[in-house]
């Protein structure tokens, strides 16, 4: 049977909870920094745009190692590593063309990674705390489409990405708290 995450041992929720708390903290700080950088492509904003998918790659690798330590497999997470790695390259190239190009690349990344997150959350739902991840994946997919659409308008700005990242972080926080409740039998 090929599943996205086939391990549901007792250590998996603990590792996920820690990772989800870290992802929330990172998203909150990143969003604040991007918002402070303004809606234009300055050196700080470009750096932040590249760091976000790099952090996503690192978090997925940590998650993959956690799953493997429990004897499981995580093909969706490996797909996420590839998608986010491509996003780094795409964003680096897009940043040389302007905000609309960045929003298009970010939009495509949000759509594809949102679908992967939705599927991974659905597969892990027995661990508890995954409904927020499922909803987050769906929201990411819709938000990605809106970024792509925003790129064609006169109001193209990077500040909407800050709100998106913060909301994603909130979903990670909710999942971490739900995993804690599931672990404690609540």
mmCIF file of C-alpha atoms in Angstrom:
data_model
loop_
_atom_site.group_PDB
_atom_site.id
_atom_site.type_symbol
_atom_site.label_atom_id
_atom_site.label_comp_id
_atom_site.label_asym_id
_atom_site.label_seq_id
_atom_site.Cartn_x
_atom_site.Cartn_y
_atom_site.Cartn_z
ATOM 1 C CA UNK A 1 0.000 0.000 0.000
ATOM 2 C CA UNK A 2 1.513 3.308 -1.071
ATOM 3 C CA UNK A 3 0.528 6.070 1.329
ATOM 4 C CA UNK A 4 1.867 9.553 1.721
ATOM 5 C CA UNK A 5 2.756 8.970 5.361
ATOM 6 C CA UNK A 6 2.400 5.382 6.464
ATOM 7 C CA UNK A 7 3.645 5.763 10.014
ATOM 8 C CA UNK A 8 1.444 6.774 12.906
ATOM 9 C CA UNK A 9 3.630 5.888 15.875
ATOM 10 C CA UNK A 10 3.501 7.810 19.131
ATOM 11 C CA UNK A 11 6.627 9.839 18.289
ATOM 12 C CA UNK A 12 5.253 11.208 15.008
ATOM 13 C CA UNK A 13 2.789 13.649 16.658
ATOM 14 C CA UNK A 14 5.510 14.927 19.022
ATOM 15 C CA UNK A 15 7.889 15.680 16.153
ATOM 16 C CA UNK A 16 5.102 17.222 14.074
ATOM 17 C CA UNK A 17 3.958 19.395 16.961
ATOM 18 C CA UNK A 18 7.446 20.832 17.436
ATOM 19 C CA UNK A 19 7.836 21.386 13.717
ATOM 20 C CA UNK A 20 4.427 23.069 13.468
ATOM 21 C CA UNK A 21 5.230 25.451 16.345
ATOM 22 C CA UNK A 22 8.504 26.347 14.615
ATOM 23 C CA UNK A 23 6.728 26.894 11.305
ATOM 24 C CA UNK A 24 4.231 29.217 13.008
ATOM 25 C CA UNK A 25 6.997 31.294 14.604
ATOM 26 C CA UNK A 26 8.925 31.503 11.339
ATOM 27 C CA UNK A 27 5.828 32.529 9.356
ATOM 28 C CA UNK A 28 4.898 35.227 11.857
ATOM 29 C CA UNK A 29 8.390 36.760 11.875
ATOM 30 C CA UNK A 30 8.742 36.435 8.092
ATOM 31 C CA UNK A 31 5.362 38.093 7.486
ATOM 32 C CA UNK A 32 6.227 41.003 9.785
ATOM 33 C CA UNK A 33 9.566 41.514 8.036
ATOM 34 C CA UNK A 34 8.052 41.364 4.545
ATOM 35 C CA UNK A 35 5.288 43.761 5.539
ATOM 36 C CA UNK A 36 7.893 46.149 6.984
ATOM 37 C CA UNK A 37 9.907 45.912 3.756
ATOM 38 C CA UNK A 38 6.938 47.324 1.865
ATOM 39 C CA UNK A 39 5.289 46.124 -1.283
ATOM 40 C CA UNK A 40 8.279 46.610 -3.573
ATOM 41 C CA UNK A 41 11.215 44.451 -4.617
ATOM 42 C CA UNK A 42 14.130 45.774 -2.606
ATOM 43 C CA UNK A 43 17.080 43.653 -1.466
ATOM 44 C CA UNK A 44 15.389 42.766 1.841
ATOM 45 C CA UNK A 45 12.148 41.706 0.158
ATOM 46 C CA UNK A 46 13.973 39.591 -2.440
ATOM 47 C CA UNK A 47 15.981 37.882 0.299
ATOM 48 C CA UNK A 48 12.812 37.176 2.257
ATOM 49 C CA UNK A 49 11.080 35.835 -0.859
ATOM 50 C CA UNK A 50 13.880 33.310 -1.344
ATOM 51 C CA UNK A 51 14.182 32.378 2.331
ATOM 52 C CA UNK A 52 10.519 31.391 2.675
ATOM 53 C CA UNK A 53 10.557 28.456 0.223
ATOM 54 C CA UNK A 54 14.033 27.478 1.454
ATOM 55 C CA UNK A 55 12.605 27.206 4.958
ATOM 56 C CA UNK A 56 9.759 25.129 3.520
ATOM 57 C CA UNK A 57 12.344 22.765 2.001
ATOM 58 C CA UNK A 58 14.174 22.476 5.316
ATOM 59 C CA UNK A 59 10.940 21.847 7.241
ATOM 60 C CA UNK A 60 9.886 19.145 4.778
ATOM 61 C CA UNK A 61 13.279 17.451 5.106
ATOM 62 C CA UNK A 62 12.939 17.452 8.902
ATOM 63 C CA UNK A 63 9.449 16.016 8.508
ATOM 64 C CA UNK A 64 10.712 13.313 6.103
ATOM 65 C CA UNK A 65 13.436 12.296 8.568
ATOM 66 C CA UNK A 66 10.876 12.091 11.353
ATOM 67 C CA UNK A 67 8.638 9.856 9.268
ATOM 68 C CA UNK A 68 11.571 7.649 8.254
ATOM 69 C CA UNK A 69 12.688 7.307 11.871
ATOM 70 C CA UNK A 70 9.268 5.797 12.542
ATOM 71 C CA UNK A 71 9.662 3.404 9.622
ATOM 72 C CA UNK A 72 7.317 5.283 7.320
ATOM 73 C CA UNK A 73 7.503 6.859 3.927
ATOM 74 C CA UNK A 74 6.492 10.334 2.817
ATOM 75 C CA UNK A 75 6.329 10.730 -0.963
ATOM 76 C CA UNK A 76 4.182 13.892 -0.714
ATOM 77 C CA UNK A 77 6.864 15.540 1.392
ATOM 78 C CA UNK A 78 9.511 14.645 -1.196
ATOM 79 C CA UNK A 79 7.277 16.225 -3.850
ATOM 80 C CA UNK A 80 7.026 19.302 -1.633
ATOM 81 C CA UNK A 81 10.829 19.514 -1.418
ATOM 82 C CA UNK A 82 11.048 19.483 -5.211
ATOM 83 C CA UNK A 83 8.242 22.036 -5.662
ATOM 84 C CA UNK A 84 9.677 24.434 -3.080
ATOM 85 C CA UNK A 85 13.195 24.071 -4.492
ATOM 86 C CA UNK A 86 11.863 25.003 -7.919
ATOM 87 C CA UNK A 87 10.045 27.932 -6.319
ATOM 88 C CA UNK A 88 13.354 29.309 -5.011
ATOM 89 C CA UNK A 89 14.812 29.262 -8.518
ATOM 90 C CA UNK A 90 11.615 30.644 -10.054
ATOM 91 C CA UNK A 91 11.391 33.454 -7.523
ATOM 92 C CA UNK A 92 15.042 34.394 -8.024
ATOM 93 C CA UNK A 93 14.443 34.727 -11.760
ATOM 94 C CA UNK A 94 11.053 36.423 -11.324
ATOM 95 C CA UNK A 95 12.512 39.013 -8.932
ATOM 96 C CA UNK A 96 14.541 40.402 -11.834
ATOM 97 C CA UNK A 97 11.316 41.038 -13.788
ATOM 98 C CA UNK A 98 9.205 42.759 -11.125
ATOM 99 C CA UNK A 99 6.415 42.243 -8.637
ATOM 100 C CA UNK A 100 3.877 40.789 -11.112
ATOM 101 C CA UNK A 101 6.302 38.035 -12.121
ATOM 102 C CA UNK A 102 6.988 37.256 -8.454
ATOM 103 C CA UNK A 103 3.267 37.048 -7.721
ATOM 104 C CA UNK A 104 2.764 34.645 -10.639
ATOM 105 C CA UNK A 105 5.550 32.326 -9.474
ATOM 106 C CA UNK A 106 4.393 32.554 -5.849
ATOM 107 C CA UNK A 107 0.844 31.831 -7.003
ATOM 108 C CA UNK A 108 1.840 28.694 -8.887
ATOM 109 C CA UNK A 109 3.909 27.579 -5.904
ATOM 110 C CA UNK A 110 1.024 28.226 -3.491
ATOM 111 C CA UNK A 111 -1.373 26.242 -5.675
ATOM 112 C CA UNK A 112 0.877 23.207 -6.091
ATOM 113 C CA UNK A 113 2.190 23.117 -2.536
ATOM 114 C CA UNK A 114 -1.340 23.683 -1.237
ATOM 115 C CA UNK A 115 -2.540 20.592 -3.065
ATOM 116 C CA UNK A 116 0.362 18.584 -1.624
ATOM 117 C CA UNK A 117 -0.375 19.917 1.884
ATOM 118 C CA UNK A 118 -4.046 19.059 1.529
ATOM 119 C CA UNK A 119 -3.230 15.490 0.497
ATOM 120 C CA UNK A 120 -0.587 15.049 3.213
ATOM 121 C CA UNK A 121 -2.958 16.384 5.874
ATOM 122 C CA UNK A 122 -5.736 14.074 4.710
ATOM 123 C CA UNK A 123 -3.372 11.116 4.863
ATOM 124 C CA UNK A 124 -2.218 12.042 8.374
ATOM 125 C CA UNK A 125 -5.663 12.805 9.762
ATOM 126 C CA UNK A 126 -5.497 9.803 12.126
ATOM 127 C CA UNK A 127 -2.671 11.557 13.981
ATOM 128 C CA UNK A 128 -5.035 14.334 14.964
ATOM 129 C CA UNK A 129 -4.628 18.038 14.377
ATOM 130 C CA UNK A 130 -4.646 17.657 10.613
ATOM 131 C CA UNK A 131 -7.942 19.352 9.746
ATOM 132 C CA UNK A 132 -6.229 22.717 9.988
ATOM 133 C CA UNK A 133 -3.581 21.460 7.553
ATOM 134 C CA UNK A 134 -6.252 20.217 5.160
ATOM 135 C CA UNK A 135 -8.025 23.586 5.288
ATOM 136 C CA UNK A 136 -4.691 25.380 4.963
ATOM 137 C CA UNK A 137 -3.885 23.396 1.830
ATOM 138 C CA UNK A 138 -7.222 24.349 0.321
ATOM 139 C CA UNK A 139 -6.771 28.011 1.291
ATOM 140 C CA UNK A 140 -3.257 27.985 -0.174
ATOM 141 C CA UNK A 141 -4.603 26.697 -3.460
ATOM 142 C CA UNK A 142 -7.244 29.448 -3.635
ATOM 143 C CA UNK A 143 -4.781 32.121 -2.484
ATOM 144 C CA UNK A 144 -2.305 31.022 -5.149
ATOM 145 C CA UNK A 145 -4.922 31.603 -7.813
ATOM 146 C CA UNK A 146 -5.627 35.053 -6.368
ATOM 147 C CA UNK A 147 -1.903 35.971 -6.417
ATOM 148 C CA UNK A 148 -1.735 34.920 -10.037
ATOM 149 C CA UNK A 149 -4.783 37.074 -10.815
ATOM 150 C CA UNK A 150 -3.441 40.008 -8.771
ATOM 151 C CA UNK A 151 -0.254 39.958 -10.866
ATOM 152 C CA UNK A 152 -2.226 41.175 -13.872
ATOM 153 C CA UNK A 153 -3.745 44.138 -12.054
ATOM 154 C CA UNK A 154 -2.541 47.593 -11.143
ATOM 155 C CA UNK A 155 -2.501 46.729 -7.426
ATOM 156 C CA UNK A 156 0.329 44.161 -7.615
ATOM 157 C CA UNK A 157 2.081 44.271 -4.242
ATOM 158 C CA UNK A 158 4.091 41.883 -2.114
ATOM 159 C CA UNK A 159 2.249 42.782 1.085
ATOM 160 C CA UNK A 160 -0.508 40.269 0.323
ATOM 161 C CA UNK A 161 2.153 37.549 0.617
ATOM 162 C CA UNK A 162 2.775 38.624 4.218
ATOM 163 C CA UNK A 163 -0.873 38.042 5.105
ATOM 164 C CA UNK A 164 -0.827 34.695 3.323
ATOM 165 C CA UNK A 165 2.276 33.556 5.212
ATOM 166 C CA UNK A 166 0.886 34.668 8.553
ATOM 167 C CA UNK A 167 -2.418 32.887 7.953
ATOM 168 C CA UNK A 168 -0.497 29.746 6.986
ATOM 169 C CA UNK A 169 1.447 30.060 10.219
ATOM 170 C CA UNK A 170 -1.786 30.290 12.191
ATOM 171 C CA UNK A 171 -2.929 27.020 10.618
ATOM 172 C CA UNK A 172 0.355 25.417 11.733
ATOM 173 C CA UNK A 173 -0.227 26.761 15.244
ATOM 174 C CA UNK A 174 -3.752 25.337 15.342
ATOM 175 C CA UNK A 175 -2.447 21.967 14.150
ATOM 176 C CA UNK A 176 0.301 21.974 16.774
ATOM 177 C CA UNK A 177 -2.217 22.705 19.515
ATOM 178 C CA UNK A 178 -4.618 20.043 18.195
ATOM 179 C CA UNK A 179 -1.777 17.500 18.061
ATOM 180 C CA UNK A 180 -1.000 18.315 21.671
ATOM 181 C CA UNK A 181 -4.646 17.718 22.622
ATOM 182 C CA UNK A 182 -4.701 14.442 20.658
ATOM 183 C CA UNK A 183 -1.504 13.329 22.377
ATOM 184 C CA UNK A 184 -2.951 14.102 25.801
ATOM 185 C CA UNK A 185 -6.129 12.214 24.979
ATOM 186 C CA UNK A 186 -8.370 15.293 24.871
#
